[in-house]
Coordinates of C-alpha atoms in Angstrom, one line a residue:
M1104 CA -8.9 0.6 -38.6
K1105 CA -8.6 1.0 -42.4
K1106 CA -6.3 -1.2 -44.3
G1107 CA -3.2 1.0 -44.0
Y1108 CA -3.8 1.9 -40.4
R1109 CA -4.0 -1.8 -39.7
N1110 CA -0.3 -2.0 -40.2
I1111 CA 0.1 -0.4 -36.8
I1112 CA -0.5 -3.8 -35.3
V1113 CA 1.8 -5.6 -37.8
A1114 CA 1.0 -9.3 -38.0
L1115 CA -0.5 -9.3 -34.5
A1116 CA -4.0 -10.5 -35.5
G1117 CA -2.6 -13.9 -34.7
I1118 CA -0.3 -15.1 -32.0
I1119 CA 3.3 -14.5 -32.9
T1120 CA 6.7 -15.4 -31.4
F1121 CA 7.3 -13.8 -28.1
S1122 CA 10.7 -13.0 -26.7
S1123 CA 11.4 -12.9 -23.0
C1124 CA 12.2 -10.2 -20.4
K1125 CA 15.5 -10.6 -18.6
K1126 CA 15.2 -12.9 -15.6
F1127 CA 11.7 -13.8 -16.9
L1128 CA 10.5 -16.7 -18.9
T1129 CA 12.5 -17.4 -22.1
T1130 CA 10.1 -19.1 -24.5
E1131 CA 8.4 -18.9 -27.8
L1132 CA 5.5 -20.6 -29.5
T1133 CA 6.5 -23.8 -31.3
D1134 CA 4.0 -23.4 -34.1
A1135 CA 4.0 -19.9 -35.7
K1136 CA 0.7 -20.8 -37.4
Q1137 CA -1.3 -21.0 -34.2
T1138 CA -3.9 -18.4 -33.7
T1139 CA -6.0 -17.2 -30.8
L1140 CA -8.6 -19.8 -31.8
S1141 CA -6.3 -22.7 -31.1
Y1142 CA -3.7 -21.3 -28.8
Y1143 CA -5.2 -20.1 -25.5
K1144 CA -5.9 -23.4 -23.9
K1145 CA -3.3 -23.8 -21.1
P1146 CA -2.0 -21.5 -18.4
S1147 CA 1.5 -21.9 -19.9
E1148 CA 0.2 -20.5 -23.1
A1149 CA -1.3 -17.5 -21.3
Y1150 CA 2.0 -17.0 -19.6
T1151 CA 3.9 -17.0 -22.9
A1152 CA 1.5 -14.3 -24.2
L1153 CA 2.1 -12.3 -21.0
V1154 CA 5.8 -12.4 -21.6
G1155 CA 5.0 -10.8 -25.0
C1156 CA 3.3 -8.0 -23.3
Y1157 CA 6.3 -7.3 -21.1
N1158 CA 8.6 -7.6 -24.2
G1159 CA 6.5 -4.9 -25.8
L1160 CA 7.7 -2.4 -23.2
D1161 CA 11.3 -3.0 -24.4
Q1162 CA 10.3 -2.3 -28.0
I1163 CA 8.5 1.0 -27.3
Y1164 CA 11.5 2.8 -25.9
N1165 CA 13.9 1.2 -28.4
N1166 CA 11.7 2.6 -31.2
D1167 CA 11.2 6.1 -29.8
Q1168 CA 14.0 6.7 -27.1
I1169 CA 11.3 8.2 -24.8
P1170 CA 13.3 8.4 -21.6
A1171 CA 16.0 10.5 -23.3
L1172 CA 13.6 12.6 -25.3
L1173 CA 11.7 13.6 -22.2
E1174 CA 14.9 15.2 -20.9
V1175 CA 15.1 17.2 -24.1
F1176 CA 11.5 18.3 -23.8
S1177 CA 12.3 19.6 -20.3
D1178 CA 14.6 22.4 -19.0
N1179 CA 17.3 19.9 -18.1
S1180 CA 18.8 19.2 -21.5
F1181 CA 19.2 20.4 -25.1
G1182 CA 18.7 18.2 -28.1
G1183 CA 22.4 17.8 -28.9
T1184 CA 23.5 14.9 -31.1
G1185 CA 26.1 15.4 -33.9
T1186 CA 26.8 18.0 -36.5
F1187 CA 26.1 15.5 -39.3
D1188 CA 22.9 14.1 -37.8
G1189 CA 19.3 15.1 -38.8
Y1190 CA 17.6 17.9 -36.9
G1191 CA 14.8 15.8 -35.4
W1192 CA 16.1 16.2 -31.8
A1193 CA 16.4 19.9 -32.3
M1194 CA 12.9 20.0 -33.6
V1195 CA 11.4 18.4 -30.5
D1196 CA 13.6 20.4 -28.2
E1197 CA 12.1 23.6 -29.7
F1198 CA 8.6 22.2 -30.3
D1199 CA 8.9 23.5 -33.8
K1200 CA 8.5 21.4 -36.9
S1201 CA 10.0 24.1 -39.1
V1202 CA 13.4 23.2 -37.7
S1203 CA 13.1 19.8 -39.4
P1204 CA 10.2 19.7 -41.8
S1205 CA 11.1 16.2 -43.1
D1206 CA 10.6 14.7 -39.6
I1207 CA 6.8 14.9 -39.8
S1208 CA 6.6 11.3 -38.6
F1209 CA 9.3 11.6 -35.9
H1210 CA 7.4 9.5 -33.4
S1211 CA 6.1 6.9 -35.8
G1212 CA 8.1 3.9 -34.5
G1213 CA 7.1 4.6 -30.9
W1214 CA 3.4 5.1 -31.8
K1215 CA 3.3 1.8 -33.5
A1216 CA 5.1 0.0 -30.7
Y1217 CA 2.7 1.4 -28.1
Y1218 CA -0.3 0.1 -30.0
Q1219 CA 1.3 -3.2 -30.7
T1220 CA 1.9 -3.7 -27.0
I1221 CA -1.6 -2.6 -26.1
Y1222 CA -2.9 -5.0 -28.7
K1223 CA -1.0 -7.9 -27.1
C1224 CA -2.5 -6.9 -23.7
N1225 CA -6.0 -6.8 -25.2
I1226 CA -5.7 -10.1 -26.9
L1227 CA -4.5 -11.8 -23.7
L1228 CA -7.3 -10.2 -21.6
Q1229 CA -9.9 -11.2 -24.2
N1230 CA -8.8 -14.8 -24.2
M1231 CA -8.5 -15.4 -20.4
D1232 CA -11.7 -17.4 -20.2
K1233 CA -10.6 -19.8 -22.9
V1234 CA -7.8 -21.1 -20.7
A1235 CA -8.4 -24.2 -18.7
W1236 CA -7.1 -22.8 -15.4
G1237 CA -8.0 -25.8 -13.3
D1238 CA -6.6 -25.2 -9.8
S1239 CA -4.5 -22.3 -11.1
T1240 CA -7.2 -19.6 -11.0
A1241 CA -5.0 -17.4 -9.0
L1242 CA -2.7 -17.2 -12.0
R1243 CA -5.6 -15.9 -14.1
T1244 CA -6.1 -13.0 -11.7
T1245 CA -2.4 -12.2 -11.6
Y1246 CA -1.9 -12.4 -15.3
A1247 CA -4.9 -10.1 -16.0
A1248 CA -3.6 -7.6 -13.4
E1249 CA -0.2 -7.5 -15.1
A1250 CA -1.7 -7.0 -18.5
K1251 CA -3.9 -4.2 -17.3
F1252 CA -0.9 -2.5 -15.7
I1253 CA 1.1 -2.7 -18.9
R1254 CA -1.8 -1.3 -20.9
A1255 CA -2.2 1.5 -18.4
Y1256 CA 1.5 2.2 -18.5
C1257 CA 1.3 2.5 -22.3
Y1258 CA -1.7 4.7 -22.3
L1259 CA -0.3 7.0 -19.6
D1260 CA 2.7 7.6 -21.8
L1261 CA 0.5 8.1 -24.9
V1262 CA -1.9 10.5 -23.3
R1263 CA 0.9 12.6 -21.8
L1264 CA 2.8 12.7 -25.1
F1265 CA -0.1 13.2 -27.5
E1266 CA -3.2 13.9 -25.4
N1267 CA -5.8 12.9 -27.9
V1268 CA -5.1 9.2 -28.8
P1269 CA -7.2 6.3 -29.9
L1270 CA -8.5 4.4 -26.9
V1271 CA -8.6 0.7 -27.7
I1272 CA -9.5 -1.8 -24.9
T1273 CA -10.6 -4.8 -27.0
P1274 CA -8.8 -6.2 -30.0
T1275 CA -10.2 -4.5 -33.1
L1276 CA -9.3 -4.0 -36.8
G1277 CA -11.9 -1.2 -37.1
T1278 CA -11.2 2.5 -37.4
V1279 CA -10.7 4.0 -33.9
P1280 CA -11.1 7.7 -33.4
Q1281 CA -9.1 9.8 -30.9
A1282 CA -10.6 9.8 -27.4
D1283 CA -11.0 12.7 -25.1
P1284 CA -8.1 12.6 -22.5
E1285 CA -10.6 12.2 -19.7
A1286 CA -11.8 8.9 -21.2
T1287 CA -8.2 7.7 -21.5
F1288 CA -7.3 8.7 -18.0
T1289 CA -10.5 7.0 -16.7
Q1290 CA -9.3 3.8 -18.4
I1291 CA -5.8 4.2 -17.0
M1292 CA -7.1 4.7 -13.4
T1293 CA -9.6 1.8 -13.7
D1294 CA -6.9 -0.5 -15.0
L1295 CA -4.4 0.5 -12.2
R1296 CA -7.0 0.2 -9.5
E1297 CA -8.1 -3.2 -10.7
A1298 CA -4.4 -4.3 -10.9
S1299 CA -3.6 -3.0 -7.4
D1300 CA -6.6 -4.7 -5.9
S1301 CA -5.9 -8.0 -7.6
L1302 CA -2.2 -8.4 -7.0
P1303 CA -1.1 -9.8 -3.6
A1304 CA 0.1 -7.5 -0.8
A1305 CA 3.3 -9.5 -0.5
S1306 CA 6.8 -8.1 0.0
Y1307 CA 8.4 -7.2 -3.3
K1308 CA 11.1 -9.7 -2.4
S1309 CA 8.7 -12.6 -2.8
V1310 CA 7.8 -11.7 -6.4
P1311 CA 10.0 -13.0 -9.2
S1312 CA 12.4 -10.5 -10.6
G1313 CA 11.0 -8.2 -13.2
R1314 CA 7.3 -8.9 -12.5
I1315 CA 4.7 -6.2 -11.8
T1316 CA 3.6 -5.9 -8.2
K1317 CA 0.7 -4.4 -6.3
W1318 CA 3.2 -1.7 -5.2
A1319 CA 4.1 -0.8 -8.8
A1320 CA 0.4 -0.5 -9.6
E1321 CA -0.3 1.8 -6.6
S1322 CA 2.7 3.9 -7.4
L1323 CA 1.7 4.4 -11.0
L1324 CA -1.8 5.2 -10.0
A1325 CA -0.5 8.1 -7.8
R1326 CA 1.7 9.3 -10.7
A1327 CA -1.2 9.3 -13.1
Y1328 CA -3.5 11.1 -10.6
L1329 CA -0.9 13.9 -10.0
F1330 CA -0.5 14.5 -13.7
Y1331 CA -4.2 14.5 -14.5
S1332 CA -5.3 16.6 -11.5
G1333 CA -2.4 19.1 -12.1
L1334 CA -2.8 19.6 -15.8
Y1335 CA -6.6 19.5 -16.0
G1336 CA -7.4 21.0 -12.6
K1337 CA -9.9 18.3 -11.7
S1338 CA -9.8 16.6 -8.3
T1339 CA -11.5 13.3 -9.2
I1340 CA -11.0 10.8 -12.0
A1341 CA -12.6 7.3 -12.1
G1342 CA -13.4 7.6 -8.4
E1343 CA -9.7 8.4 -7.6
T1344 CA -8.9 11.5 -5.5
A1345 CA -5.9 12.9 -3.8
A1346 CA -6.9 11.0 -0.7
T1347 CA -7.0 7.6 -2.6
A1348 CA -3.8 8.3 -4.4
L1349 CA -2.1 9.2 -1.1
A1350 CA -3.5 6.0 0.5
A1351 CA -2.0 4.0 -2.4
V1352 CA 1.6 5.3 -1.9
E1353 CA 1.3 5.2 1.9
D1354 CA 0.4 1.5 1.4
V1355 CA 3.6 1.1 -0.6
I1356 CA 5.7 2.8 2.1
A1357 CA 4.1 0.8 4.9
H1358 CA 3.9 -2.7 3.4
S1359 CA 6.0 -3.2 0.3
G1360 CA 9.4 -3.7 1.8
H1361 CA 11.0 -1.2 -0.6
S1362 CA 13.5 1.3 0.8
L1363 CA 16.2 3.7 -0.4
V1364 CA 19.7 2.4 -1.0
S1365 CA 22.2 4.2 1.2
D1366 CA 24.5 5.7 -1.5
F1367 CA 22.8 7.3 -4.6
N1368 CA 25.9 6.6 -6.7
T1369 CA 25.4 2.8 -6.3
L1370 CA 22.0 3.0 -8.2
W1371 CA 23.8 3.7 -11.5
P1372 CA 26.4 1.5 -13.3
A1373 CA 28.3 4.5 -14.7
A1374 CA 28.5 6.4 -11.5
S1375 CA 29.4 3.4 -9.4
T1376 CA 32.1 2.5 -11.8
A1377 CA 33.5 6.0 -11.9
K1378 CA 33.4 6.2 -8.1
N1379 CA 34.8 2.7 -7.8
V1380 CA 31.9 1.6 -5.5
A1381 CA 29.8 -1.5 -5.7
Y1382 CA 26.7 -1.2 -8.0
A1383 CA 23.6 -2.0 -6.0
G1384 CA 22.2 -4.1 -8.9
E1385 CA 19.0 -4.1 -10.9
D1386 CA 16.9 -5.7 -8.2
N1387 CA 17.9 -3.4 -5.4
P1388 CA 15.2 -2.4 -2.8
E1389 CA 14.7 1.0 -4.4
V1390 CA 13.4 -0.4 -7.7
V1391 CA 9.6 -0.5 -7.6
F1392 CA 9.2 -1.2 -11.3
A1393 CA 11.8 -1.5 -14.1
I1394 CA 11.6 -2.2 -17.8
K1395 CA 14.0 -5.1 -18.1
Y1396 CA 16.7 -5.3 -20.8
S1397 CA 19.2 -8.0 -21.7
S1398 CA 22.2 -8.1 -24.0
T1399 CA 20.7 -9.6 -27.1
D1400 CA 23.1 -7.8 -29.4
N1401 CA 21.1 -7.6 -32.6
W1402 CA 18.6 -5.5 -34.6
S1403 CA 15.8 -8.1 -34.7
A1404 CA 12.3 -6.7 -34.0
D1405 CA 11.8 -8.6 -30.7
A1406 CA 15.4 -8.2 -29.3
T1407 CA 15.5 -7.1 -25.7
G1408 CA 18.8 -5.1 -25.7
N1409 CA 18.6 -1.5 -24.6
R1410 CA 18.9 0.5 -27.8
W1411 CA 18.1 4.0 -26.6
M1412 CA 21.0 4.4 -24.2
V1413 CA 23.3 5.0 -27.2
M1414 CA 21.6 8.4 -27.7
E1415 CA 23.1 9.7 -24.4
G1416 CA 26.6 8.4 -24.9
I1417 CA 29.4 11.1 -25.0
R1418 CA 29.8 12.1 -28.6
S1419 CA 32.4 10.4 -30.8
Q1420 CA 35.0 9.5 -28.1
S1421 CA 35.1 6.8 -25.4
I1422 CA 36.8 8.0 -22.2
Y1423 CA 36.9 5.4 -19.4
P1424 CA 34.4 4.6 -18.1
Y1425 CA 32.1 6.3 -20.6
Q1426 CA 31.4 4.6 -23.9
S1427 CA 30.9 7.0 -26.9
G1428 CA 27.5 7.4 -28.4
W1429 CA 25.4 10.0 -30.2
G1430 CA 25.7 12.9 -27.8
A1431 CA 22.0 13.7 -27.3
C1432 CA 20.7 15.4 -24.1
T1433 CA 23.6 17.8 -23.5
V1434 CA 22.9 19.3 -20.1
D1435 CA 22.2 22.9 -19.4
P1436 CA 25.1 24.2 -17.3
K1437 CA 22.6 26.3 -15.3
F1438 CA 21.1 23.0 -14.2
Y1439 CA 24.4 21.4 -13.3
N1440 CA 25.1 24.4 -11.1
L1441 CA 21.9 24.0 -9.1
Y1442 CA 23.4 21.0 -7.3
P1443 CA 25.5 21.9 -4.3
S1444 CA 28.9 20.4 -4.5
T1445 CA 28.0 18.2 -1.5
D1446 CA 25.0 16.7 -3.3
T1447 CA 26.0 13.2 -4.4
R1448 CA 23.4 13.3 -7.1
R1449 CA 25.4 15.8 -9.1
F1450 CA 28.2 13.3 -9.9
A1451 CA 25.8 10.4 -10.3
T1452 CA 23.5 12.3 -12.7
I1453 CA 25.7 14.5 -14.9
M1454 CA 29.1 13.9 -16.6
S1455 CA 31.2 17.0 -16.3
V1456 CA 34.1 17.1 -18.8
A1457 CA 35.9 19.7 -16.8
D1458 CA 35.2 18.6 -13.3
E1459 CA 36.0 14.9 -14.1
K1460 CA 39.1 16.0 -16.0
L1461 CA 38.1 14.1 -19.1
D1462 CA 40.4 14.5 -22.0
Y1463 CA 37.6 15.1 -24.5
A1464 CA 38.7 16.2 -27.9
K1465 CA 35.5 15.8 -30.0
S1466 CA 33.4 18.8 -28.9
S1467 CA 33.4 20.0 -32.5
D1468 CA 31.4 16.9 -33.4
C1469 CA 28.6 18.0 -31.1
R1470 CA 25.6 20.2 -31.6
E1471 CA 24.8 22.3 -28.6
Y1472 CA 28.0 21.2 -26.7
T1473 CA 27.9 22.4 -23.1
G1474 CA 30.6 20.3 -21.5
Y1475 CA 28.0 18.2 -19.7
F1476 CA 26.3 15.0 -20.7
M1477 CA 23.7 12.8 -18.9
K1478 CA 25.3 10.0 -16.9
K1479 CA 22.7 7.7 -15.3
Y1480 CA 22.1 5.8 -18.6
S1481 CA 25.6 6.3 -20.0
M1482 CA 27.1 3.2 -21.7
L1483 CA 30.4 1.8 -20.3
C1484 CA 33.8 1.0 -21.8
D1485 CA 36.9 -0.6 -20.5
K1486 CA 40.1 1.3 -19.7
S1487 CA 41.3 0.9 -23.3
G1488 CA 38.1 2.6 -24.5
N1489 CA 36.5 -0.6 -25.8
S1490 CA 32.8 -1.2 -25.3
L1491 CA 31.9 -3.8 -22.7
V1492 CA 29.5 -5.4 -25.2
S1493 CA 30.2 -6.5 -28.7
N1494 CA 27.7 -4.0 -30.2
F1495 CA 27.4 -0.8 -28.2
Q1496 CA 24.2 0.2 -30.1
T1497 CA 22.1 -2.9 -29.5
G1498 CA 23.8 -4.9 -26.7
Q1499 CA 23.2 -2.7 -23.7
S1500 CA 21.5 -4.5 -20.8
Q1501 CA 20.9 -1.7 -18.2
D1502 CA 17.3 -1.7 -17.0
F1503 CA 15.3 1.4 -17.0
F1504 CA 14.1 2.2 -13.5
A1505 CA 10.6 3.4 -14.3
I1506 CA 9.5 3.8 -10.7
R1507 CA 11.9 4.3 -7.8
Y1508 CA 11.0 4.3 -4.1
A1509 CA 12.3 7.9 -3.8
D1510 CA 9.5 8.8 -6.2
V1511 CA 6.9 7.1 -3.9
L1512 CA 8.2 9.1 -0.9
L1513 CA 8.0 12.4 -2.7
M1514 CA 4.6 11.7 -4.3
A1515 CA 3.3 10.9 -0.8
A1516 CA 4.8 14.2 0.5
E1517 CA 3.2 16.2 -2.4
L1518 CA -0.2 14.5 -1.9
G1519 CA -0.3 15.8 1.7
S1520 CA 1.0 13.0 3.9
S1521 CA 1.2 13.8 7.6
N1522 CA 4.8 12.4 7.2
A1523 CA 5.7 14.7 4.4
V1524 CA 8.7 16.3 6.1
N1525 CA 10.1 12.9 7.1
Y1526 CA 9.6 11.5 3.5
F1527 CA 11.3 14.6 2.0
N1528 CA 14.2 14.4 4.4
Q1529 CA 14.8 10.7 3.7
V1530 CA 15.4 11.6 0.0
H1531 CA 17.3 14.8 0.6
H1532 CA 19.5 13.6 3.4
R1533 CA 20.4 10.4 1.4
A1534 CA 21.7 12.7 -1.4
D1535 CA 23.5 15.2 0.9
G1536 CA 24.3 14.1 4.4
S1537 CA 25.6 17.5 5.3
A1538 CA 22.3 19.3 4.6
A1539 CA 20.2 20.5 7.5
P1540 CA 16.9 18.7 7.7
A1541 CA 13.8 20.5 6.6
V1542 CA 11.3 21.4 9.2
A1543 CA 8.5 22.2 6.7
V1544 CA 8.1 21.5 3.0
S1545 CA 6.1 23.2 0.4
K1546 CA 5.0 22.0 -3.0
A1547 CA 7.7 24.1 -4.6
D1548 CA 10.3 22.5 -2.3
I1549 CA 9.1 19.1 -3.4
L1550 CA 9.2 19.9 -7.1
A1551 CA 12.7 21.4 -6.8
E1552 CA 13.8 18.2 -5.0
R1553 CA 12.2 16.0 -7.6
R1554 CA 14.2 17.8 -10.3
L1555 CA 17.5 17.1 -8.6
E1556 CA 16.5 13.5 -7.7
F1557 CA 15.1 12.4 -11.0
A1558 CA 17.1 14.2 -13.7
G1559 CA 17.9 11.8 -16.5
E1560 CA 14.9 9.6 -15.7
G1561 CA 12.3 11.3 -17.8
L1562 CA 10.1 12.7 -15.0
R1563 CA 11.0 16.4 -15.0
Y1564 CA 8.9 17.3 -18.1
W1565 CA 5.8 15.7 -16.8
D1566 CA 6.3 17.5 -13.5
L1567 CA 6.5 20.8 -15.4
L1568 CA 3.5 20.1 -17.6
R1569 CA 1.3 19.2 -14.7
Q1570 CA 1.9 22.7 -13.3
G1571 CA 0.0 24.1 -16.3
V1572 CA 1.1 24.8 -19.9
D1573 CA 1.9 28.5 -19.3
A1574 CA 4.1 27.7 -16.3
A1575 CA 5.8 24.9 -18.1
A1576 CA 6.4 27.1 -21.2
A1577 CA 7.9 29.9 -19.1
T1578 CA 10.2 27.6 -17.2
I1579 CA 11.4 25.7 -20.3
A1580 CA 11.9 28.9 -22.3
A1581 CA 14.6 29.9 -19.9
N1582 CA 16.5 26.9 -21.2
T1583 CA 18.0 28.3 -24.4
T1584 CA 21.4 27.7 -25.9
V1585 CA 24.0 30.2 -26.8
S1586 CA 25.1 28.5 -30.0
Y1587 CA 22.3 26.3 -31.5
F1588 CA 24.5 24.2 -33.8
Q1589 CA 28.2 24.0 -33.8
D1590 CA 28.2 23.9 -37.6
G1591 CA 26.6 27.3 -37.6
T1592 CA 23.6 26.3 -39.7
A1593 CA 21.0 27.7 -37.3
T1594 CA 20.7 30.2 -34.5
P1595 CA 19.0 29.6 -31.2
P1596 CA 15.3 30.5 -30.8
S1597 CA 14.6 33.4 -28.5
A1598 CA 13.0 32.6 -25.1
S1599 CA 9.8 34.2 -26.3
K1600 CA 9.7 32.1 -29.4
L1601 CA 10.3 28.9 -27.5
K1602 CA 7.6 29.9 -25.0
D1603 CA 5.2 30.6 -27.8
N1604 CA 5.9 27.2 -29.4
I1605 CA 5.2 25.3 -26.3
K1606 CA 2.0 27.2 -25.6
A1607 CA 0.9 26.7 -29.2
T1608 CA 1.4 22.9 -28.9
R1609 CA 0.1 22.9 -25.3
G1610 CA 3.3 20.9 -24.6
F1611 CA 2.1 17.9 -26.6
Q1612 CA 4.0 16.2 -29.4
Q1613 CA 3.1 15.9 -33.1
I1614 CA 1.1 12.8 -34.0
P1615 CA 3.1 11.0 -36.7
N1616 CA 2.0 12.1 -40.1
D1617 CA 2.3 8.6 -41.6
Q1618 CA -0.3 7.4 -39.0
I1619 CA -2.6 10.2 -39.9
T1620 CA -2.3 9.2 -43.5
L1621 CA -2.8 5.5 -42.8
A1622 CA -5.9 6.4 -40.7
S1623 CA -7.5 8.2 -43.7
G1624 CA -8.1 11.3 -41.7
T1625 CA -9.5 9.7 -38.6
L1626 CA -6.6 11.0 -36.7
K1627 CA -6.3 14.8 -36.4
Q1628 CA -2.9 16.5 -35.8
N1629 CA -2.3 18.3 -32.5
A1630 CA -2.5 22.1 -32.4
G1631 CA 0.8 23.9 -33.2
W1632 CA 2.3 21.2 -35.3

């Protein structure tokens, strides 16, 4: 990397202070001057570095609000936000930089955070053999597997967001060109296979809270395979096929101990509070992998509070139990109406101002107001409208459920399991006990079920894109808004214009312009931006 581009890995050439994940080790280095030459000597030091890798996942989404943005990219939600906010969310909603020409580096914070986290993983992996493991060699295997999973998780996000990204698997300060996506996917699949083969086949209950498991690695491998094979039309990558991906998730189903919770509403704090039912908790049996947050309540660079949830809060007005926020991800009414009234996921997923009889008086503050907001990651307030944390922007502690067991079941069904109908029915019947069980399921059935099941969790857009860019563009283009901005400063794009934008960009995001500049031309902008 050139001098400017080196800033992407700010101060990470040496070992820096690491913060903890919730319910994970809370520690930091006692000597900030220590470097990799003097630091990696004891297993405890490797463990501290591993915590830094986990902490990196917090920082990525706090810097780029990816879970919320993915809903905006899809046909579930509009950009929303407020009439006095910048137009960046409208820009990514329409895949059109002319909406907000000043936001040419919209994803810069996230891009940096991804590569900072990858760098931490690479440093740890490079220094494994310097540690005096003694009789703790099993820890070496486990720590390496966890670091490879985190690196793969980062690269899977990056390659799906930007497609052509620098592939860095050893710590380097040299200039790194963009890699072909096949090379990136090869590394992702290799890392996940090595992680899944290295981690013990033990029940998830025996693993400390928040730690990566064999089951998480196998689940992410199947997710990566489905995206790669769908978008690129290739059946094999790094030796992985539909059969090996299916075997991975079948292993999770058979041996992990994971299961569905009985009531969908109990998975989510906002829904369980509004329904007055007990929250299942962050370590419930359905959670295969979560990015852990804790209420750190400050803006420091390594704080572990969830700072992206504020984007989805109902705009400008707290109404029990929903804490106000910035009003992004306003939900398309057509999508809300896809849910049968008997489907418990409708209430748990989407806040309906009318159906919940919310006395909401701030719709004029909202862009693209529809009467519907995303609920799963809605912040909470008390009955007086006061936030449950001292700083609602930085102090949220709700974990992001990156992989749920429901996803494992539906991936197995899509990959052709002989138990596909049973797996599908487990998910569907949990949501709607009055529904007649399916006797056969098609890929279209599974994709439709996935949309209802995972709305608000950032999976719909990837599910669309892996059906092919043309199909994704046509589907998303049907998601247009009647009044683009409440302040009347712009009009909605036509369906044909939106479809053309998505096809021109091939569904990928613009690489931050400041990173292109720092790389002195090594990075090339994606088409359409």
